[in-house]
GROMACS .gro file of C-alpha atoms in nm:
model
  275
    1MET     CA    1   1.541  11.348  11.878
    2LYS     CA    2   1.697  11.366  12.237
    3THR     CA    3   2.076  11.382  12.327
    4SER     CA    4   2.285  11.326  12.694
    5SER     CA    5   2.450  11.608  12.748
    6VAL     CA    6   2.476  11.975  12.804
    7ARG     CA    7   2.685  12.203  12.654
    8ILE     CA    8   2.862  12.495  12.834
    9ALA     CA    9   3.101  12.770  12.705
   10ALA     CA   10   3.376  12.892  12.907
   11VAL     CA   11   3.631  13.168  12.886
   12ALA     CA   12   3.838  13.374  13.148
   13ASP     CA   13   4.104  13.663  13.147
   14LEU     CA   14   3.888  13.871  12.957
   15HIS     CA   15   4.048  14.183  13.099
   16CYS     CA   16   3.807  14.457  12.930
   17ARG     CA   17   3.962  14.770  12.900
   18LEU     CA   18   3.860  15.086  12.727
   19GLY     CA   19   3.853  15.107  12.369
   20ARG     CA   20   3.836  14.704  12.320
   21LYS     CA   21   3.456  14.652  12.286
   22ASP     CA   22   3.540  14.497  11.916
   23ASN     CA   23   3.744  14.230  12.044
   24PHE     CA   24   3.428  14.046  12.183
   25GLN     CA   25   3.204  14.018  11.898
   26ARG     CA   26   3.364  13.681  11.823
   27LEU     CA   27   3.355  13.539  12.096
   28VAL     CA   28   3.008  13.665  12.146
   29LYS     CA   29   2.890  13.567  11.762
   30ALA     CA   30   3.108  13.198  11.808
   31VAL     CA   31   2.892  13.122  12.142
   32ASN     CA   32   2.563  13.204  12.005
   33GLU     CA   33   2.650  12.986  11.693
   34GLN     CA   34   2.686  12.666  11.932
   35SER     CA   35   2.355  12.698  12.110
   36VAL     CA   36   2.489  12.700  12.448
   37ASP     CA   37   2.305  12.613  12.721
   38LEU     CA   38   2.504  12.813  12.997
   39VAL     CA   39   2.823  13.073  12.952
   40LEU     CA   40   3.107  13.084  13.248
   41LEU     CA   41   3.338  13.343  13.312
   42GLY     CA   42   3.636  13.291  13.542
   43GLY     CA   43   3.724  13.598  13.690
   44ASP     CA   44   3.994  13.897  13.565
   45LEU     CA   45   3.657  14.010  13.342
   46THR     CA   46   3.786  14.366  13.392
   47ASP     CA   47   4.163  14.476  13.398
   48HIS     CA   48   4.202  14.707  13.669
   49GLY     CA   49   3.824  14.668  13.830
   50ARG     CA   50   3.679  15.016  13.692
   51PRO     CA   51   3.316  15.071  13.670
   52GLU     CA   52   3.336  15.175  13.310
   53GLU     CA   53   3.574  14.876  13.244
   54ALA     CA   54   3.257  14.684  13.379
   55GLU     CA   55   3.016  14.874  13.166
   56LEU     CA   56   3.201  14.830  12.879
   57LEU     CA   57   3.182  14.477  12.924
   58ALA     CA   58   2.864  14.414  13.022
   59ASP     CA   59   2.764  14.636  12.688
   60SER     CA   60   2.970  14.429  12.482
   61LEU     CA   61   2.839  14.084  12.635
   62GLY     CA   62   2.479  14.187  12.599
   63ASP     CA   63   2.372  13.975  12.260
   64LEU     CA   64   2.507  13.663  12.437
   65ARG     CA   65   2.196  13.434  12.428
   66ALA     CA   66   2.261  13.217  12.713
   67PRO     CA   67   2.264  13.285  13.091
   68ILE     CA   68   2.611  13.410  13.177
   69VAL     CA   69   2.741  13.294  13.538
   70ALA     CA   70   3.072  13.470  13.679
   71VAL     CA   71   3.355  13.481  13.948
   72LEU     CA   72   3.540  13.803  14.015
   73GLY     CA   73   3.933  13.741  13.977
   74ASN     CA   74   4.241  13.972  14.137
   75HIS     CA   75   4.252  14.204  13.899
   76ASP     CA   76   3.866  14.287  13.961
   77LEU     CA   77   3.956  14.421  14.263
   78ASP     CA   78   4.247  14.643  14.171
   79SER     CA   79   4.068  14.968  14.231
   80GLY     CA   80   3.902  14.851  14.537
   81ARG     CA   81   3.532  14.932  14.378
   82ARG     CA   82   3.402  14.553  14.390
   83ASP     CA   83   3.055  14.610  14.493
   84GLU     CA   84   3.023  14.872  14.224
   85VAL     CA   85   3.171  14.649  13.957
   86VAL     CA   86   2.964  14.335  14.066
   87SER     CA   87   2.671  14.558  14.076
   88ILE     CA   88   2.698  14.703  13.704
   89LEU     CA   89   2.786  14.350  13.529
   90SER     CA   90   2.450  14.218  13.762
   91GLU     CA   91   2.204  14.462  13.583
   92GLY     CA   92   2.400  14.391  13.267
   93GLY     CA   93   2.311  14.024  13.278
   94ILE     CA   94   2.619  13.909  13.397
   95LEU     CA   95   2.570  13.689  13.775
   96VAL     CA   96   2.867  13.741  13.999
   97LEU     CA   97   2.924  13.390  14.229
   98ASP     CA   98   3.117  13.470  14.512
   99GLY     CA   99   3.033  13.191  14.818
  100ASP     CA  100   2.695  13.100  14.614
  101ARG     CA  101   2.555  12.931  14.341
  102TYR     CA  102   2.324  12.951  14.041
  103LYS     CA  103   2.110  12.684  13.915
  104LEU     CA  104   2.020  12.650  13.523
  105LYS     CA  105   1.640  12.660  13.474
  106GLY     CA  106   1.524  12.258  13.465
  107GLY     CA  107   1.794  12.171  13.715
  108LEU     CA  108   2.019  11.970  13.448
  109VAL     CA  109   2.334  12.239  13.570
  110GLY     CA  110   2.434  12.395  13.884
  111VAL     CA  111   2.731  12.589  13.932
  112ALA     CA  112   2.921  12.732  14.250
  113GLY     CA  113   3.183  12.951  14.226
  114VAL     CA  114   3.439  13.196  14.397
  115LYS     CA  115   3.766  13.398  14.312
  116GLY     CA  116   3.927  13.124  14.511
  117PHE     CA  117   4.321  13.230  14.610
  118ALA     CA  118   4.701  13.147  14.612
  119GLY     CA  119   4.909  12.912  14.858
  120GLY     CA  120   5.026  12.656  14.660
  121PHE     CA  121   4.992  12.294  14.587
  122GLY     CA  122   5.011  11.936  14.756
  123ARG     CA  123   5.350  11.969  14.996
  124SER     CA  124   5.436  12.247  14.858
  125SER     CA  125   5.156  12.450  15.009
  126LEU     CA  126   5.208  12.717  15.250
  127GLN     CA  127   5.122  12.630  15.619
  128PRO     CA  128   4.961  12.849  15.881
  129PHE     CA  129   5.283  12.922  16.108
  130GLY     CA  130   5.485  13.169  16.189
  131GLU     CA  131   5.399  13.577  16.115
  132GLU     CA  132   5.069  13.704  16.138
  133ALA     CA  133   5.076  13.757  15.762
  134ILE     CA  134   5.150  13.428  15.678
  135LYS     CA  135   4.876  13.328  15.875
  136ALA     CA  136   4.597  13.550  15.757
  137PHE     CA  137   4.743  13.471  15.413
  138VAL     CA  138   4.690  13.100  15.423
  139MET     CA  139   4.355  13.147  15.605
  140GLU     CA  140   4.230  13.318  15.318
  141THR     CA  141   4.301  13.008  15.142
  142ILE     CA  142   4.133  12.811  15.363
  143ASN     CA  143   3.803  13.065  15.412
  144GLU     CA  144   3.774  13.052  14.996
  145SER     CA  145   3.797  12.657  14.972
  146LEU     CA  146   3.524  12.614  15.256
  147ALA     CA  147   3.307  12.892  15.094
  148LEU     CA  148   3.342  12.682  14.732
  149GLU     CA  149   3.270  12.350  14.926
  150GLY     CA  150   2.993  12.517  15.105
  151ALA     CA  151   2.825  12.634  14.807
  152LEU     CA  152   2.879  12.303  14.594
  153SER     CA  153   2.692  12.106  14.903
  154ARG     CA  154   2.392  12.332  14.791
  155VAL     CA  155   2.397  12.294  14.468
  156ASP     CA  156   2.117  12.060  14.351
  157ALA     CA  157   2.110  11.964  13.985
  158VAL     CA  158   2.209  11.676  13.753
  159LEU     CA  159   2.568  11.827  13.656
  160LYS     CA  160   2.772  12.027  13.959
  161LEU     CA  161   3.002  12.258  13.824
  162ALA     CA  162   3.268  12.464  14.003
  163LEU     CA  163   3.402  12.801  13.860
  164THR     CA  164   3.701  12.963  14.041
  165HIS     CA  165   3.939  13.193  13.918
  166TYR     CA  166   4.258  13.099  14.092
  167ALA     CA  167   4.386  12.701  13.986
  168PRO     CA  168   4.248  12.390  14.193
  169THR     CA  169   4.533  12.192  14.060
  170PRO     CA  170   4.885  12.255  13.923
  171GLU     CA  171   4.828  12.050  13.587
  172THR     CA  172   4.672  12.357  13.460
  173CYS     CA  173   4.930  12.577  13.528
  174GLN     CA  174   5.216  12.411  13.402
  175GLY     CA  175   5.446  12.610  13.178
  176GLU     CA  176   5.424  12.880  13.423
  177ALA     CA  177   5.758  12.973  13.584
  178PRO     CA  178   5.802  12.756  13.921
  179GLU     CA  179   5.839  13.107  14.118
  180ILE     CA  180   5.551  13.247  14.027
  181MET     CA  181   5.361  12.857  14.089
  182PRO     CA  182   5.247  12.902  14.468
  183PHE     CA  183   5.026  13.207  14.389
  184LEU     CA  184   4.829  13.056  14.108
  185GLY     CA  185   4.640  12.856  14.246
  186SER     CA  186   4.553  12.630  14.592
  187SER     CA  187   4.497  12.225  14.619
  188LYS     CA  188   4.255  12.319  14.919
  189LEU     CA  189   4.012  12.398  14.596
  190GLY     CA  190   4.102  12.093  14.445
  191GLU     CA  191   4.018  11.894  14.784
  192ALA     CA  192   3.670  12.086  14.805
  193ILE     CA  193   3.579  11.980  14.434
  194ASP     CA  194   3.669  11.635  14.544
  195ALA     CA  195   3.467  11.609  14.828
  196GLN     CA  196   3.142  11.725  14.652
  197GLU     CA  197   3.185  11.484  14.313
  198VAL     CA  198   3.201  11.755  14.116
  199THR     CA  199   3.121  11.697  13.729
  200ALA     CA  200   3.399  11.934  13.565
  201ALA     CA  201   3.583  12.278  13.702
  202PHE     CA  202   3.673  12.581  13.528
  203HIS     CA  203   3.898  12.846  13.620
  204GLY     CA  204   4.136  13.115  13.495
  205HIS     CA  205   4.440  13.297  13.587
  206ALA     CA  206   4.734  13.058  13.475
  207HIS     CA  207   4.809  13.278  13.150
  208MET     CA  208   5.098  13.050  13.056
  209GLY     CA  209   4.905  12.714  13.192
  210ARG     CA  210   4.778  12.440  13.001
  211LEU     CA  211   4.386  12.402  12.890
  212ARG     CA  212   4.343  12.036  13.060
  213GLY     CA  213   4.396  11.863  13.419
  214ALA     CA  214   4.228  11.671  13.646
  215THR     CA  215   4.174  11.689  14.049
  216PRO     CA  216   4.343  11.443  14.264
  217ASP     CA  217   4.014  11.217  14.224
  218GLY     CA  218   4.044  11.241  13.858
  219ARG     CA  219   3.762  11.520  13.813
  220PRO     CA  220   3.842  11.731  13.467
  221VAL     CA  221   3.946  12.075  13.536
  222PHE     CA  222   3.970  12.342  13.251
  223ASN     CA  223   4.198  12.653  13.258
  224VAL     CA  224   4.015  12.883  12.968
  225ALA     CA  225   4.237  13.158  13.029
  226LEU     CA  226   4.201  13.323  12.702
  227PRO     CA  227   4.565  13.356  12.682
  228VAL     CA  228   4.586  12.981  12.657
  229LEU     CA  229   4.321  12.901  12.433
  230ARG     CA  230   4.479  13.165  12.203
  231ARG     CA  231   4.779  12.965  12.215
  232ILE     CA  232   4.587  12.700  12.068
  233HIS     CA  233   4.498  12.873  11.816
  234PRO     CA  234   4.559  13.312  11.776
  235ASP     CA  235   4.125  13.324  11.664
  236ARG     CA  236   3.972  13.144  11.991
  237ARG     CA  237   3.783  13.301  12.205
  238ALA     CA  238   3.610  13.043  12.442
  239LEU     CA  239   3.612  12.691  12.527
  240VAL     CA  240   3.276  12.503  12.447
  241VAL     CA  241   3.241  12.181  12.642
  242ASP     CA  242   2.992  11.882  12.577
  243LEU     CA  243   2.905  11.728  12.947
  244PRO     CA  244   2.740  11.411  12.946
  245LEU     CA  245   2.424  11.372  13.138
  246PRO     CA  246   2.392  11.010  13.383
  247PRO     CA  247   2.213  10.708  13.194
  248GLY     CA  248   1.818  10.762  13.144
  249VAL     CA  249   1.862  11.170  13.188
  250GLU     CA  250   1.814  11.306  12.826
  251ARG     CA  251   1.693  11.679  12.716
  252ASP     CA  252   1.660  11.789  12.345
  253GLU     CA  253   1.891  11.721  12.091
  254LEU     CA  254   2.179  11.972  12.067
  255PRO     CA  255   2.270  12.179  11.728
  256PRO     CA  256   2.612  12.044  11.595
  257ILE     CA  257   2.929  12.227  11.624
  258VAL     CA  258   2.966  12.495  11.376
  259GLU     CA  259   3.335  12.521  11.249
  260THR     CA  260   3.483  12.811  11.369
  261THR     CA  261   3.839  12.914  11.474
  262ALA     CA  262   3.676  13.107  11.752
  263ILE     CA  263   3.621  12.820  11.986
  264GLU     CA  264   3.806  12.524  12.112
  265TYR     CA  265   3.565  12.218  12.130
  266VAL     CA  266   3.587  11.960  12.359
  267SER     CA  267   3.334  11.640  12.437
  268LEU     CA  268   3.325  11.464  12.736
  269VAL     CA  269   3.043  11.236  12.613
  270GLY     CA  270   3.204  10.860  12.697
  271GLU     CA  271   3.472  10.971  12.918
  272GLY     CA  272   3.324  10.795  13.221
  273LEU     CA  273   3.264  11.113  13.416
  274GLN     CA  274   3.254  10.984  13.808
  275ALA     CA  275   3.013  11.200  13.882
   0.00000   0.00000   0.00000
């Protein structure tokens, strides 16, 4: 039997801290039970970006069977030890993207990732005017968005995914306090996603946001921050998504979804995705 979809597991904002290894056992078990093709981690992997937190996370996720692709979040940079954190995660089998890309063996799925940055959405976006500090802030947003678009343009795969920490759309931030909306993401990330005809995008950061939204061109966006998933159900640990392949592209049949409270499941098969 053949199927016309690929299965992705995604979660963000794990905020790994010392003494919390047991928190990830259900995540690993549930994801492995779904036989996913790829695991995406959308930043804030650690609580303060300390090497020992990264070591604990890498060890805790070591039994995941699928490849793991991640981006960093603002918490991962808090201690100023980015390179150490990335090195430890890489040694533990977690590929950290920062303006680059990953292609799953066989070419069915490609992922481009950046941390992203703040700046706001739509007509409320911060503009590069006035003080040099404001211009530098906006330039960081622009650079992250350009890095994402550049990496996406180099993805050569049937399905093209975007992975960020900051949100590319305000829809998945709804529920957050209006005062902090400009600090949760940027429409420029959404513009990069639309320009490169991405199949689906995944992010975290907005703990009080909602699971699902879309870019202006209608491309699916998922806020997979762990607090969002756990509001759906207190035992949720990951989102599992079945992504449709284009007509004529098939692969071995995926196993059925196992009933478990540890995942939230979404199937985009039959929804008429644009990419």
